[in-house]
Amino acid sequence: MPQNILTVSELKKHFGGVRALDGVSFSLTRGETHALVGENGAGKSTLIKTLSGAFPFDSGDIVLDDAPYRPDSPHEAKARGLQVVHQEFNLLNHLSVAENISIEAMPRTRFGILDRAEMNRRARAALDAIGLGDIDVRATVQSLGIAHRQLVEIARALQSDSSILILDEPTATLTERETKRLFDIVADIKSRGVTVVFVTHHLNEVFAICDRVTIFRNGKTIATEVIAETTPAAVVRHMVGRELATERNTYQNRDISGKCALSTHNLKVASNPHPEGLDIAVHYGEIVGIAGLVGAGRTEFLRGIFAADPIVSGHLARNGTPMVFRSPRDAISAGIAFVTEDRKEEGLILDMPISANVSLANMASVSGHGLMRFGLERQRAEDHRAKLQIKCGSVSDAASSMSGGNQQKVVLAKWLARTPEVLILDEPTRGVDVGAKAEIYGILRKLAQEGAGLLIVSSELPELMTLCDRILVMANHRIVGSVSRDDFTEEHILKLAYGQNGTEEGTIA
Amino acid sequence: MKFYNIVASAATALSLLAAPAIAEDKPVVGLVMKSLANEFFQNMLEGAEAHAAERGDYELRAVGMQNETDFESQINAVENFITQGVDAIVIAPADSKAMVRPIKKAIAAGITVVNFDVSLDADAKKEQGLELAFVGPDNRGGAKMAGDALAQALGEGAKVVIIEGNPGADNATQRRLGFEDSVAEYKLDLLDSRTAHWETEEANQVFSTMLTAHPDLQGVMAANDSMAIGVVKALENAGRDDILVVGFDNVPAVGPMIEDGRMLATVDQFGQKMAADAIDLALEVVAGGPELEGWVKTNIELVTKK
Amino acid sequence: MTTETRMLSAPSRRAVSVRAIINNAGIGLALLALILFFSLASEFFLTANNITNILTQITINLILAVGMTFVILIGGIDLSVGSVMAFAAVVAGKAITLPGLGVVELIALACVAGLLTGLISGLLNGVISAYWGLPSFIITLGMLNIARGAALHVSDAQTIYSFPFAFEEFGSALIYGVPVVFLVALLITLLAWFVLNWTVFGRLLYGIGNNEEAVRLAGHHVFWLKVAAFTICGFTAGIAAIIYMARLSISSPIAGIGFELNAIAAVIIGGTSLAGGRGSVIGTLLGAFIIGVLANGLILIGLNDFMRQMITGVVIIVAVILDHYRAKYSAT
């Protein structure tokens, strides 16, 4: 029986009436890689913040290294050997990598001034320790890619002798290759006896690198399983508390011979290097997906259609009638809605009530003569809350109080309030947990059944394959292939995306 | 065509640069003013310009400033005038200490300098070994004239307040001292003394509050007329016509107030003529007259109801 | 339909006001504490005359600060209001002293001229900063100089005076000891409160302050909304100019120097966030009262000018620190 380094029993934490942690128990053994999974809002973030000393817990016990543990500050947590790499980076973008790594204890010369050489030496050692020989310690953090920033954070966390390293959704912004590298580093850390706690939404990652997994639901720990003895389906069952139907099989083929809802002809955005632009067509009742690698120009194309960014040349037609959109307002009046990639920056007004967010794109429906009708607004929000199963305390709570999945549902509600004929979605389930994901798929499918045309960009192929009638594959700002439902295989689509299609598949819809 | 333009503009620029050096017989006078946002100096400048047009035997180059305390642009102006080789510089210093050094430089360059409006600081002059006459009004004496008029109207022991100008400004200090001279001489009871930064609105607010604190006050000495106007409006609002007000500067807006008795008196230092008079004195020296010495006091006059 | 709406409105209306009360409670308590302190320290403070004085004294700052609240709510700033007020006053002063017109025509003309001057200055601030996406700090700093220069130019740096008697009457009129000019300021404050809390326009201004891009992508004319906020601010500077003239019976081109900073201080003390998106005009009203009460009370207790200035500075800093904590608590 391996020795427990950390034991948490019956931990509780309430915020007002909200039970963020409602009986959390689990343990970590020395040197293991332990995954924490659960839907957003299940209590993982609160647990991490409690462990790292960001806020105190109400009741329960934590034992760390055979001694009681109740940290008052992040500083104390670090002193006890517990380090957290947060989802939001805590790096100072304008400072160098070395300065960031040494920020907590800047080395000084005996004259009390900053010892730059020593600082760079320490940073070099910290980076080399996790195999990051290719990062220049004098480069500013902002000159690094997202993945490297993540790794610098890990290097910083590891330079002090930590016994427990908590990684909070480290792969959310990483590409597959970068994720691979992170896993190598985690394996290396583990081999040095460090316990790694891995918080993620991606079960394949859990099964790739973890030894055990603890599942959270509604502020409670439901189960801890040994990875070798369980299956992803079993873990999901614990997470959502029910069996998720395998989506693809229940998919019904619909009649999508409707009219063309939206089409583009030679539509070119500023970042597109090809003068001929892009041609696509979306029919009523059809769900069209766009697959492709990051940087293929998918987001830019969607923003061009919606006039969120100006288009350089080309045409766009609704119901076959050519249209010119000068601003998103024009696109919206033409019955188009756009769920953006980044809901925090572009989709929601986080500090404003949920009801205000729901009505944002359709103020006319909750006002008369320019005056707000708060009762009506509230009622509309309640309707959407019920229809989309949005989980929140009250529709007058701030949007920021909800989990990612529910936030995304509010974004959808905002657009559904307009009953759009064409719905464009960019990464509709990014940062959304498994349960909410399934619910969102249901909503989108229902929309298509009701006759709307949907255009979806996603980096998750299974998502597109689940939802779409047709998938367009983009590479380097060109559509390199169109795959219909019967031909959906990951291999086929990825080959197109990587430009390895030997056949003449490049027909364009 | 383009080339011609370049040549032409270069030639113009050269001739502009050269102009002071080869100016015809007419002497050139550089006039350095304070803030032209202040109507007192604006009027003074207009007076000087009219004077130059009338005399016609000298060339006037005038420079103003952004605001009351912007002495850097005054230093720049003096240095530019030295470079241009003007015959005389007539200056109203924005800072009585900071301007000593550049003026000394101008004198060393053989330029006749006349200091008017505000005197350069005596100690600073001594330290720099500079001897320079001052042409200007006696702010302290003028303030005392106004103060005395108030005291005589109210009688000994009357309760008064002072509304001061900008703290640190030389004329504000001199006027306050002049008012205080009157207070001492007539044994007045000085209840309060506060700044309103030369400003009507602020004087209105500050004074109405002072009036609340001292409802029995009888007289107000304001260091300029803008502030006196604010005081008069505060008295009107409070429905008090038993309190006497004196000001300083004799701006046009107070004319009607003195006529209908809302103000007792103000002091005219003939600002419009002051710069012109200083220029006359400077031209006399340039023409070979004797150097000025000491304090050449300009005319001041108490203005009361006719 | 209407009755249903009204019934449903009731709880959320209450929710709005309850939240406003909680948010403003701290600043209201601070104001009460100041009033209590000065009442004990000076026998004159709570007299009818002094209250009339205070109300008169905060009028102009309150009007400017209400306009400023709109701009700060969308994450901007307007440094030009003091100069614009002077410019508007000079233009209105020129109009009101035109020869050969009846009193009513003159006053009407002056009001229109002054208000238009303010409105156009604000419109320019808004159009320029919103069109090119430039920081309003810089654009309005430019406007500060333009308007001041224009005021001096138009007036030839001379104070304009001798206004119609009826106009001056308005400036000093009282209703039950309350200055009419203050009632005007209060009316403007209530109107602004209504606009910000009860109209779609107000809602979108808060939205822009929080997340401009989300508002734009939801199909709203962010450009015109921002321009409107700046235009309102300029317009209030025009109103302040008319009030200034009525109160003091002069138009001075050097009026209002530094007034923008007092207005910003009132807004910030009132709890509106400089980052935009959070705050209220009710807070601004209380902030203007705090500044006014402080200026008045400190003179009454005989504190000298320099100490007075220092204490005002301390109060601004303390207010921002308190606001920092308030924001923190309301966030958790």
mmCIF file of N, CA, C and O in Angstrom, chain C residues 177-204:
data_model
loop_
_atom_site.group_PDB
_atom_site.id
_atom_site.type_symbol
_atom_site.label_atom_id
_atom_site.label_comp_id
_atom_site.label_asym_id
_atom_site.label_seq_id
_atom_site.Cartn_x
_atom_site.Cartn_y
_atom_site.Cartn_z
ATOM 1 N N GLY C 177 -36.193 78.058 0.240
ATOM 2 C CA GLY C 177 -34.780 78.023 0.611
ATOM 3 C C GLY C 177 -33.919 77.155 -0.291
ATOM 4 O O GLY C 177 -32.714 77.074 -0.113
ATOM 5 N N VAL C 178 -34.541 76.454 -1.252
ATOM 6 C CA VAL C 178 -33.749 75.625 -2.160
ATOM 7 C C VAL C 178 -33.504 76.400 -3.448
ATOM 8 O O VAL C 178 -34.452 76.860 -4.076
ATOM 9 N N PRO C 179 -32.229 76.561 -3.832
ATOM 10 C CA PRO C 179 -31.942 77.327 -5.046
ATOM 11 C C PRO C 179 -32.564 76.654 -6.274
ATOM 12 O O PRO C 179 -32.474 75.438 -6.410
ATOM 13 N N VAL C 180 -33.162 77.451 -7.127
ATOM 14 C CA VAL C 180 -33.762 76.902 -8.342
ATOM 15 C C VAL C 180 -32.690 76.217 -9.199
ATOM 16 O O VAL C 180 -32.926 75.169 -9.789
ATOM 17 N N VAL C 181 -31.486 76.803 -9.210
ATOM 18 C CA VAL C 181 -30.426 76.189 -10.023
ATOM 19 C C VAL C 181 -30.102 74.793 -9.514
ATOM 20 O O VAL C 181 -29.800 73.881 -10.286
ATOM 21 N N PHE C 182 -30.189 74.607 -8.185
ATOM 22 C CA PHE C 182 -29.933 73.259 -7.666
ATOM 23 C C PHE C 182 -31.035 72.311 -8.100
ATOM 24 O O PHE C 182 -30.778 71.149 -8.434
ATOM 25 N N LEU C 183 -32.289 72.811 -8.095
ATOM 26 C CA LEU C 183 -33.394 71.959 -8.546
ATOM 27 C C LEU C 183 -33.174 71.532 -9.985
ATOM 28 O O LEU C 183 -33.471 70.397 -10.363
ATOM 29 N N VAL C 184 -32.637 72.440 -10.776
ATOM 30 C CA VAL C 184 -32.320 72.083 -12.170
ATOM 31 C C VAL C 184 -31.299 70.947 -12.176
ATOM 32 O O VAL C 184 -31.451 69.948 -12.885
ATOM 33 N N ALA C 185 -30.259 71.090 -11.354
ATOM 34 C CA ALA C 185 -29.219 70.055 -11.293
ATOM 35 C C ALA C 185 -29.810 68.731 -10.830
ATOM 36 O O ALA C 185 -29.480 67.663 -11.355
ATOM 37 N N LEU C 186 -30.723 68.800 -9.844
ATOM 38 C CA LEU C 186 -31.338 67.586 -9.316
ATOM 39 C C LEU C 186 -32.186 66.917 -10.396
ATOM 40 O O LEU C 186 -32.167 65.697 -10.561
ATOM 41 N N LEU C 187 -32.897 67.746 -11.135
ATOM 42 C CA LEU C 187 -33.730 67.227 -12.216
ATOM 43 C C LEU C 187 -32.870 66.504 -13.248
ATOM 44 O O LEU C 187 -33.204 65.412 -13.719
ATOM 45 N N ILE C 188 -31.736 67.131 -13.577
ATOM 46 C CA ILE C 188 -30.820 66.511 -14.538
ATOM 47 C C ILE C 188 -30.314 65.179 -13.992
ATOM 48 O O ILE C 188 -30.225 64.180 -14.709
ATOM 49 N N THR C 189 -30.006 65.156 -12.685
ATOM 50 C CA THR C 189 -29.520 63.921 -12.074
ATOM 51 C C THR C 189 -30.578 62.823 -12.168
ATOM 52 O O THR C 189 -30.274 61.686 -12.544
ATOM 53 N N LEU C 190 -31.826 63.173 -11.844
ATOM 54 C CA LEU C 190 -32.894 62.164 -11.878
ATOM 55 C C LEU C 190 -33.137 61.686 -13.301
ATOM 56 O O LEU C 190 -33.335 60.499 -13.544
ATOM 57 N N LEU C 191 -33.081 62.625 -14.222
ATOM 58 C CA LEU C 191 -33.258 62.267 -15.628
ATOM 59 C C LEU C 191 -32.161 61.284 -16.054
ATOM 60 O O LEU C 191 -32.427 60.275 -16.709
ATOM 61 N N ALA C 192 -30.927 61.589 -15.650
ATOM 62 C CA ALA C 192 -29.800 60.715 -15.994
ATOM 63 C C ALA C 192 -29.981 59.351 -15.349
ATOM 64 O O ALA C 192 -29.717 58.314 -15.963
ATOM 65 N N TRP C 193 -30.440 59.358 -14.100
ATOM 66 C CA TRP C 193 -30.680 58.080 -13.411
ATOM 67 C C TRP C 193 -31.692 57.261 -14.191
ATOM 68 O O TRP C 193 -31.506 56.068 -14.423
ATOM 69 N N PHE C 194 -32.764 57.933 -14.615
ATOM 70 C CA PHE C 194 -33.801 57.244 -15.369
ATOM 71 C C PHE C 194 -33.233 56.670 -16.664
ATOM 72 O O PHE C 194 -33.442 55.501 -16.991
ATOM 73 N N VAL C 195 -32.486 57.500 -17.369
ATOM 74 C CA VAL C 195 -31.939 57.057 -18.660
ATOM 75 C C VAL C 195 -31.015 55.862 -18.470
ATOM 76 O O VAL C 195 -31.076 54.874 -19.195
ATOM 77 N N LEU C 196 -30.163 55.928 -17.444
ATOM 78 C CA LEU C 196 -29.184 54.853 -17.266
ATOM 79 C C LEU C 196 -29.828 53.564 -16.765
ATOM 80 O O LEU C 196 -29.357 52.473 -17.075
ATOM 81 N N ASN C 197 -30.900 53.660 -15.990
ATOM 82 C CA ASN C 197 -31.463 52.465 -15.390
ATOM 83 C C ASN C 197 -32.682 51.904 -16.111
ATOM 84 O O ASN C 197 -32.994 50.734 -15.950
ATOM 85 N N TRP C 198 -33.363 52.736 -16.854
ATOM 86 C CA TRP C 198 -34.640 52.298 -17.380
ATOM 87 C C TRP C 198 -34.705 52.288 -18.894
ATOM 88 O O TRP C 198 -35.752 51.966 -19.459
ATOM 89 N N THR C 199 -33.660 52.692 -19.577
ATOM 90 C CA THR C 199 -33.751 52.681 -21.032
ATOM 91 C C THR C 199 -32.766 51.677 -21.626
ATOM 92 O O THR C 199 -31.780 51.285 -20.989
ATOM 93 N N VAL C 200 -33.081 51.277 -22.837
ATOM 94 C CA VAL C 200 -32.194 50.380 -23.572
ATOM 95 C C VAL C 200 -30.837 51.058 -23.754
ATOM 96 O O VAL C 200 -29.784 50.436 -23.599
ATOM 97 N N PHE C 201 -30.888 52.360 -24.029
ATOM 98 C CA PHE C 201 -29.657 53.133 -24.210
ATOM 99 C C PHE C 201 -28.747 53.006 -22.980
ATOM 100 O O PHE C 201 -27.554 52.709 -23.097
ATOM 101 N N GLY C 202 -29.337 53.207 -21.801
ATOM 102 C CA GLY C 202 -28.553 53.112 -20.564
ATOM 103 C C GLY C 202 -27.968 51.727 -20.385
ATOM 104 O O GLY C 202 -26.791 51.557 -20.063
ATOM 105 N N ARG C 203 -28.792 50.723 -20.619
ATOM 106 C CA ARG C 203 -28.328 49.344 -20.493
ATOM 107 C C ARG C 203 -27.112 49.103 -21.386
ATOM 108 O O ARG C 203 -26.128 48.497 -20.997
ATOM 109 N N LEU C 204 -27.191 49.600 -22.623
ATOM 110 C CA LEU C 204 -26.098 49.346 -23.563
ATOM 111 C C LEU C 204 -24.838 50.107 -23.164
ATOM 112 O O LEU C 204 -23.725 49.644 -23.393
#
